[in-house]
Amino acid sequence: MLGALDDDDPVRPTPCTDDTVGDLVDHVDKGCRGLVTVAGAPLIGPDDTAEPAAAHVRGDPRQDLAHYAVALAAAWSDPRARTGSSPVAPGVDLPNAIRGRIAPAELDVHGCDLARANGRPFALPDDVLRDSLDRLLAFVPTAPVAGLGSEPVAVPPGTPLLDRVVAAAGRRT
């Protein structure tokens, strides 16, 4: 999705309440970097001093964010990343095992958010979508802090799997 961004996209609204495409790119960038650090991996990137993605969407955030997404996957493939807990808000910790389970689903949902904001198609394999749906349905209702998940949106029987995933994350389809 990032590869398809053009100069007008950062100000477009997204399915995320009050967030523009630039805000969402910034959120995903910070999330990837933060989760690499939580996993105990060094945060070494193509440009360790890079500004958050939204600050340079008009440039080329794709390389930095792609790098950190790959680093995120590598960091969380180490079983030690899922031990302990880390703060998600002042005074609130979340077990790292839960963070490691929800991060892929969040990336899937935000990929869809970016695609829908920019009028582009988005598809993932059914097994990935089923896994994300299961993760979201387990996490969102019990999220320890408001804002870590939106209230799931009810969808009728027969709703396509991707739409069920984004509805579980609180997005209207």
mmCIF file of C-alpha atoms in Angstrom:
data_model
loop_
_atom_site.group_PDB
_atom_site.id
_atom_site.type_symbol
_atom_site.label_atom_id
_atom_site.label_comp_id
_atom_site.label_asym_id
_atom_site.label_seq_id
_atom_site.Cartn_x
_atom_site.Cartn_y
_atom_site.Cartn_z
ATOM 1 C CA MET A 1 0.000 0.000 0.000
ATOM 2 C CA LEU A 2 2.784 2.439 0.813
ATOM 3 C CA GLY A 3 4.281 2.025 -2.625
ATOM 4 C CA ALA A 4 1.083 3.370 -4.151
ATOM 5 C CA LEU A 5 0.929 6.600 -2.096
ATOM 6 C CA ASP A 6 1.086 9.814 -4.047
ATOM 7 C CA ASP A 7 1.514 13.436 -2.998
ATOM 8 C CA ASP A 8 -2.178 14.034 -2.271
ATOM 9 C CA ASP A 9 -2.713 10.932 -0.123
ATOM 10 C CA PRO A 10 -1.335 12.071 3.291
ATOM 11 C CA VAL A 11 -4.316 14.348 3.906
ATOM 12 C CA ARG A 12 -7.000 11.863 2.860
ATOM 13 C CA PRO A 13 -9.292 10.577 5.617
ATOM 14 C CA THR A 14 -9.106 6.909 6.616
ATOM 15 C CA PRO A 15 -11.566 4.490 8.213
ATOM 16 C CA CYS A 16 -9.721 5.237 11.490
ATOM 17 C CA THR A 17 -11.614 7.912 13.400
ATOM 18 C CA ASP A 18 -10.032 11.350 12.868
ATOM 19 C CA ASP A 19 -6.863 9.936 11.243
ATOM 20 C CA THR A 20 -5.521 10.931 7.854
ATOM 21 C CA VAL A 21 -3.396 8.656 5.701
ATOM 22 C CA GLY A 22 -0.315 10.499 6.996
ATOM 23 C CA ASP A 23 -1.412 9.940 10.602
ATOM 24 C CA LEU A 24 -1.962 6.245 9.925
ATOM 25 C CA VAL A 25 1.413 5.826 8.232
ATOM 26 C CA ASP A 26 2.990 7.562 11.238
ATOM 27 C CA HIS A 27 1.116 5.236 13.628
ATOM 28 C CA VAL A 28 2.229 2.092 11.778
ATOM 29 C CA ASP A 29 5.809 3.365 11.550
ATOM 30 C CA LYS A 30 5.966 4.111 15.280
ATOM 31 C CA GLY A 31 4.246 0.824 16.085
ATOM 32 C CA CYS A 32 6.719 -1.218 14.073
ATOM 33 C CA ARG A 33 9.684 0.577 15.618
ATOM 34 C CA GLY A 34 8.245 0.268 19.114
ATOM 35 C CA LEU A 35 7.480 -3.417 18.773
ATOM 36 C CA VAL A 36 10.985 -4.119 17.462
ATOM 37 C CA THR A 37 12.308 -2.493 20.638
ATOM 38 C CA VAL A 38 9.810 -4.333 22.878
ATOM 39 C CA ALA A 39 11.000 -7.595 21.331
ATOM 40 C CA GLY A 40 14.494 -6.741 22.544
ATOM 41 C CA ALA A 41 15.976 -6.290 19.082
ATOM 42 C CA PRO A 42 18.195 -3.339 18.244
ATOM 43 C CA LEU A 43 16.448 -0.587 16.330
ATOM 44 C CA ILE A 44 18.852 -0.230 13.457
ATOM 45 C CA GLY A 45 17.338 1.093 10.307
ATOM 46 C CA PRO A 46 18.121 2.523 6.945
ATOM 47 C CA ASP A 47 18.177 5.931 8.632
ATOM 48 C CA ASP A 48 18.229 5.686 12.421
ATOM 49 C CA THR A 49 17.386 9.372 12.708
ATOM 50 C CA ALA A 50 14.413 9.274 10.313
ATOM 51 C CA GLU A 51 11.465 11.475 11.218
ATOM 52 C CA PRO A 52 8.139 9.694 11.734
ATOM 53 C CA ALA A 53 6.642 8.588 8.451
ATOM 54 C CA ALA A 54 3.896 11.239 8.287
ATOM 55 C CA ALA A 55 6.569 13.923 8.332
ATOM 56 C CA HIS A 56 8.023 12.583 5.113
ATOM 57 C CA VAL A 57 5.204 10.865 3.248
ATOM 58 C CA ARG A 58 5.806 13.351 0.430
ATOM 59 C CA GLY A 59 9.349 11.952 0.329
ATOM 60 C CA ASP A 60 9.636 8.179 0.450
ATOM 61 C CA PRO A 61 8.573 6.524 3.731
ATOM 62 C CA ARG A 62 8.223 3.170 2.007
ATOM 63 C CA GLN A 63 11.808 2.101 2.508
ATOM 64 C CA ASP A 64 11.946 2.943 6.219
ATOM 65 C CA LEU A 65 8.572 1.458 7.033
ATOM 66 C CA ALA A 66 9.198 -1.653 4.921
ATOM 67 C CA HIS A 67 12.514 -2.089 6.720
ATOM 68 C CA TYR A 68 10.886 -1.838 10.150
ATOM 69 C CA ALA A 69 8.071 -4.212 9.188
ATOM 70 C CA VAL A 70 10.675 -6.813 8.186
ATOM 71 C CA ALA A 71 12.626 -6.081 11.385
ATOM 72 C CA LEU A 72 9.394 -6.536 13.352
ATOM 73 C CA ALA A 73 8.810 -9.990 11.874
ATOM 74 C CA ALA A 74 12.404 -11.016 12.521
ATOM 75 C CA ALA A 75 12.405 -9.696 16.098
ATOM 76 C CA TRP A 76 9.181 -11.486 17.030
ATOM 77 C CA SER A 77 10.316 -14.773 15.489
ATOM 78 C CA ASP A 78 12.622 -15.086 18.514
ATOM 79 C CA PRO A 79 10.616 -16.816 21.301
ATOM 80 C CA ARG A 80 12.317 -14.582 23.898
ATOM 81 C CA ALA A 81 10.378 -11.616 22.475
ATOM 82 C CA ARG A 82 7.165 -13.089 23.890
ATOM 83 C CA THR A 83 8.399 -13.124 27.486
ATOM 84 C CA GLY A 84 7.718 -10.439 30.054
ATOM 85 C CA SER A 85 5.510 -7.430 29.582
ATOM 86 C CA SER A 86 5.835 -3.836 28.494
ATOM 87 C CA PRO A 87 3.907 -0.596 28.976
ATOM 88 C CA VAL A 88 1.043 0.317 26.650
ATOM 89 C CA ALA A 89 -0.053 3.323 28.691
ATOM 90 C CA PRO A 90 1.110 4.997 31.898
ATOM 91 C CA GLY A 91 0.793 2.396 34.637
ATOM 92 C CA VAL A 92 -0.571 -0.310 32.308
ATOM 93 C CA ASP A 93 1.554 -3.186 31.050
ATOM 94 C CA LEU A 94 0.575 -5.757 28.438
ATOM 95 C CA PRO A 95 2.167 -9.201 28.275
ATOM 96 C CA ASN A 96 4.523 -9.361 25.317
ATOM 97 C CA ALA A 97 2.944 -12.660 24.260
ATOM 98 C CA ILE A 98 -0.307 -10.771 23.639
ATOM 99 C CA ARG A 99 1.498 -7.960 21.811
ATOM 100 C CA GLY A 100 3.124 -10.525 19.551
ATOM 101 C CA ARG A 101 -0.252 -12.074 18.793
ATOM 102 C CA ILE A 102 -2.102 -8.835 18.024
ATOM 103 C CA ALA A 103 0.591 -7.029 15.977
ATOM 104 C CA PRO A 104 0.068 -9.010 12.743
ATOM 105 C CA ALA A 105 -3.693 -8.458 12.911
ATOM 106 C CA GLU A 106 -3.152 -4.730 13.437
ATOM 107 C CA LEU A 107 -0.891 -4.566 10.386
ATOM 108 C CA ASP A 108 -3.530 -6.390 8.335
ATOM 109 C CA VAL A 109 -6.279 -3.995 9.437
ATOM 110 C CA HIS A 110 -4.170 -0.892 8.850
ATOM 111 C CA GLY A 111 -3.147 -2.173 5.417
ATOM 112 C CA CYS A 112 -6.835 -2.399 4.600
ATOM 113 C CA ASP A 113 -7.403 1.070 6.100
ATOM 114 C CA LEU A 114 -4.748 2.537 3.788
ATOM 115 C CA ALA A 115 -6.164 0.745 0.757
ATOM 116 C CA ARG A 116 -9.713 1.880 1.439
ATOM 117 C CA ALA A 117 -8.605 5.455 2.120
ATOM 118 C CA ASN A 118 -6.924 5.534 -1.255
ATOM 119 C CA GLY A 119 -9.566 3.626 -3.213
ATOM 120 C CA ARG A 120 -7.278 0.690 -3.884
ATOM 121 C CA PRO A 121 -8.008 -3.031 -3.691
ATOM 122 C CA PHE A 122 -6.729 -5.025 -0.727
ATOM 123 C CA ALA A 123 -6.585 -8.779 -0.349
ATOM 124 C CA LEU A 124 -4.915 -11.274 1.948
ATOM 125 C CA PRO A 125 -5.040 -15.069 1.935
ATOM 126 C CA ASP A 126 -8.032 -16.520 3.792
ATOM 127 C CA ASP A 127 -5.824 -18.289 6.349
ATOM 128 C CA VAL A 128 -4.177 -14.957 7.266
ATOM 129 C CA LEU A 129 -7.575 -13.273 7.534
ATOM 130 C CA ARG A 130 -8.996 -16.083 9.697
ATOM 131 C CA ASP A 131 -5.991 -15.829 12.002
ATOM 132 C CA SER A 132 -6.368 -12.037 12.259
ATOM 133 C CA LEU A 133 -10.092 -12.377 12.945
ATOM 134 C CA ASP A 134 -9.462 -14.877 15.746
ATOM 135 C CA ARG A 135 -6.791 -12.643 17.276
ATOM 136 C CA LEU A 136 -8.985 -9.540 17.157
ATOM 137 C CA LEU A 137 -12.075 -11.278 18.528
ATOM 138 C CA ALA A 138 -10.013 -12.524 21.474
ATOM 139 C CA PHE A 139 -8.194 -9.246 22.175
ATOM 140 C CA VAL A 140 -10.456 -6.283 21.408
ATOM 141 C CA PRO A 141 -13.201 -6.989 23.978
ATOM 142 C CA THR A 142 -10.607 -7.355 26.743
ATOM 143 C CA ALA A 143 -8.144 -4.625 25.712
ATOM 144 C CA PRO A 144 -6.671 -3.175 28.929
ATOM 145 C CA VAL A 145 -6.725 0.427 27.699
ATOM 146 C CA ALA A 146 -9.308 2.341 25.701
ATOM 147 C CA GLY A 147 -7.935 3.000 22.250
ATOM 148 C CA LEU A 148 -6.153 -0.334 21.892
ATOM 149 C CA GLY A 149 -9.245 -1.544 20.162
ATOM 150 C CA SER A 150 -12.531 -0.099 19.043
ATOM 151 C CA GLU A 151 -15.848 -1.693 19.798
ATOM 152 C CA PRO A 152 -16.399 -4.451 17.194
ATOM 153 C CA VAL A 153 -19.063 -3.684 14.610
ATOM 154 C CA ALA A 154 -21.756 -6.315 14.055
ATOM 155 C CA VAL A 155 -21.941 -7.679 10.523
ATOM 156 C CA PRO A 156 -24.594 -9.911 8.965
ATOM 157 C CA PRO A 157 -24.022 -13.587 8.196
ATOM 158 C CA GLY A 158 -22.251 -14.113 4.905
ATOM 159 C CA THR A 159 -20.127 -10.953 5.210
ATOM 160 C CA PRO A 160 -16.823 -11.456 3.368
ATOM 161 C CA LEU A 161 -13.902 -12.452 5.599
ATOM 162 C CA LEU A 162 -11.925 -9.212 5.095
ATOM 163 C CA ASP A 163 -14.966 -7.153 6.077
ATOM 164 C CA ARG A 164 -15.421 -9.321 9.198
ATOM 165 C CA VAL A 165 -11.794 -8.659 10.166
ATOM 166 C CA VAL A 166 -12.097 -4.880 9.847
ATOM 167 C CA ALA A 167 -15.460 -4.970 11.652
ATOM 168 C CA ALA A 168 -13.827 -6.875 14.527
ATOM 169 C CA ALA A 169 -11.379 -3.954 14.750
ATOM 170 C CA GLY A 170 -14.270 -1.491 14.983
ATOM 171 C CA ARG A 171 -14.447 -0.332 11.382
ATOM 172 C CA ARG A 172 -17.706 -0.024 9.483
ATOM 173 C CA THR A 173 -17.520 -1.962 6.239
#
